[in-house]
XYZ file of C-alpha atoms in Angstrom:
159
model
C 337.201 -44.538 113.334
C 340.090 -44.258 111.478
C 341.486 -41.019 109.972
C 341.090 -40.706 106.266
C 344.463 -40.120 104.608
C 344.670 -37.583 101.854
C 345.908 -38.859 98.521
C 348.289 -36.466 96.647
C 347.423 -36.399 93.000
C 350.565 -34.691 91.692
C 352.354 -37.032 89.228
C 351.528 -39.570 86.742
C 350.348 -43.232 87.296
C 352.254 -46.118 85.829
C 349.386 -46.702 83.258
C 349.322 -43.052 82.134
C 353.118 -43.193 81.464
C 352.895 -46.411 79.578
C 349.725 -45.014 77.426
C 351.801 -41.821 76.638
C 354.875 -43.399 75.613
C 352.699 -45.810 73.311
C 351.018 -42.686 71.750
C 354.441 -41.038 71.185
C 356.039 -44.293 69.921
C 353.064 -44.706 67.298
C 353.541 -41.085 65.977
C 357.078 -41.341 65.622
C 356.888 -44.719 63.959
C 354.445 -42.875 61.580
C 356.363 -39.600 61.060
C 360.059 -40.902 60.809
C 359.648 -42.759 57.369
C 357.824 -39.786 55.884
C 360.425 -37.384 57.232
C 363.209 -39.723 56.025
C 361.975 -39.984 52.240
C 361.119 -36.161 52.319
C 364.685 -35.585 53.352
C 366.134 -37.940 50.508
C 363.597 -36.338 47.947
C 365.035 -32.900 48.901
C 368.492 -34.025 48.498
C 367.688 -35.504 45.135
C 366.243 -32.331 44.124
C 369.032 -30.136 45.264
C 371.573 -32.595 43.271
C 369.446 -32.125 40.157
C 369.359 -28.119 40.762
C 373.175 -28.356 41.077
C 373.460 -30.113 37.955
C 371.350 -27.420 36.197
C 373.538 -24.669 37.602
C 376.451 -26.286 36.318
C 374.765 -26.858 32.865
C 373.559 -22.981 32.589
C 377.122 -21.680 33.638
C 378.875 -23.904 31.159
C 376.350 -22.871 28.426
C 376.879 -19.226 29.110
C 380.385 -19.780 28.934
C 380.144 -21.478 25.589
C 378.124 -18.513 24.151
C 380.990 -16.058 25.492
C 383.529 -18.258 23.781
C 381.308 -18.592 20.592
C 381.050 -14.736 20.195
C 384.895 -14.603 20.411
C 384.945 -17.087 17.504
C 386.201 -20.277 19.364
C 383.296 -22.078 20.910
C 384.045 -24.723 23.558
C 382.937 -25.949 26.996
C 385.306 -26.695 29.712
C 387.395 -29.777 28.978
C 386.455 -32.967 30.421
C 388.491 -33.738 33.758
C 391.458 -36.204 32.867
C 391.392 -37.682 36.610
C 389.867 -41.096 37.281
C 386.140 -41.193 36.947
C 385.926 -37.826 34.949
C 384.854 -36.268 38.176
C 384.888 -32.349 38.633
C 387.297 -32.553 41.562
C 389.264 -29.471 43.103
C 392.430 -30.205 40.993
C 390.175 -29.898 37.658
C 388.224 -26.818 38.905
C 391.489 -24.920 39.695
C 392.871 -25.787 36.085
C 392.954 -22.909 33.568
C 390.222 -24.028 30.741
C 391.889 -22.019 27.826
C 395.128 -20.228 28.462
C 395.255 -18.730 24.960
C 391.509 -17.277 24.978
C 390.986 -16.708 28.734
C 394.174 -17.050 30.678
C 393.474 -17.628 34.303
C 390.045 -18.457 33.975
C 389.208 -21.587 35.748
C 386.012 -23.785 36.204
C 385.485 -22.544 39.597
C 385.643 -18.942 38.320
C 382.858 -19.309 36.434
C 380.361 -19.696 39.479
C 379.298 -16.872 41.885
C 380.636 -18.776 44.889
C 383.835 -19.500 43.235
C 383.370 -23.025 43.814
C 381.928 -25.855 41.189
C 378.694 -26.928 42.740
C 378.552 -30.575 44.291
C 376.044 -33.274 45.236
C 374.259 -33.301 48.574
C 377.106 -35.570 50.094
C 379.687 -33.040 48.908
C 381.150 -35.184 46.106
C 381.840 -34.007 42.739
C 379.761 -34.895 39.516
C 380.925 -36.759 36.616
C 381.382 -34.421 33.635
C 382.151 -35.007 29.937
C 382.090 -32.928 26.755
C 382.407 -34.067 22.981
C 381.312 -32.587 19.759
C 379.562 -34.492 16.665
C 379.345 -33.271 13.139
C 376.077 -33.841 11.582
C 375.841 -34.869 7.919
C 374.734 -31.403 7.123
C 377.987 -30.183 8.402
C 376.689 -28.577 11.533
C 378.914 -29.530 14.605
C 376.922 -30.201 17.881
C 378.577 -29.561 21.353
C 377.613 -32.025 24.077
C 377.859 -32.206 27.699
C 377.040 -34.892 30.111
C 376.548 -34.554 34.001
C 375.980 -37.441 36.105
C 375.793 -38.300 39.787
C 377.982 -41.350 40.273
C 378.063 -41.099 44.087
C 376.644 -44.569 45.412
C 375.153 -42.872 48.422
C 373.353 -40.191 46.770
C 369.684 -40.037 46.496
C 370.221 -39.003 42.757
C 372.822 -41.936 42.186
C 373.131 -42.632 38.145
C 370.719 -39.862 37.155
C 372.456 -38.066 34.329
C 371.735 -35.156 31.720
C 372.889 -34.595 28.268
C 372.720 -31.335 26.811
C 373.827 -30.127 23.456
C 373.987 -26.882 21.627
């Protein structure tokens, strides 16, 4: 009689390892697209929220200037693409009414909100006189960043 060898049961067999990796691969293959789409949706929501923050802040500024007798929004940027870049954000809005007030000073963080990629939004303002003589003031905010999940989404607001 041969002595029995004792078998060690510490460790995994190759088959157990392959099955475990297949299960993990299936789970990752299912979860990653969902995670990716949720991340993209969250970034798009953040961009819309930032555009709404800009809108609300500029409307509050408009109301303050309206009460002072000279209603206006911050001017449209004169750079290529009408983007709310750092230079525009640091330029005085109206040196006669509010010397030293720049667009970035209107925000609590001292910076104009940007999209989720850190790029500025398009901004334009204009006014239109209706047949009744009433003047309507408009602002347009738009995400022009091609790599942004909210690319080409725009909002036109009037008062």
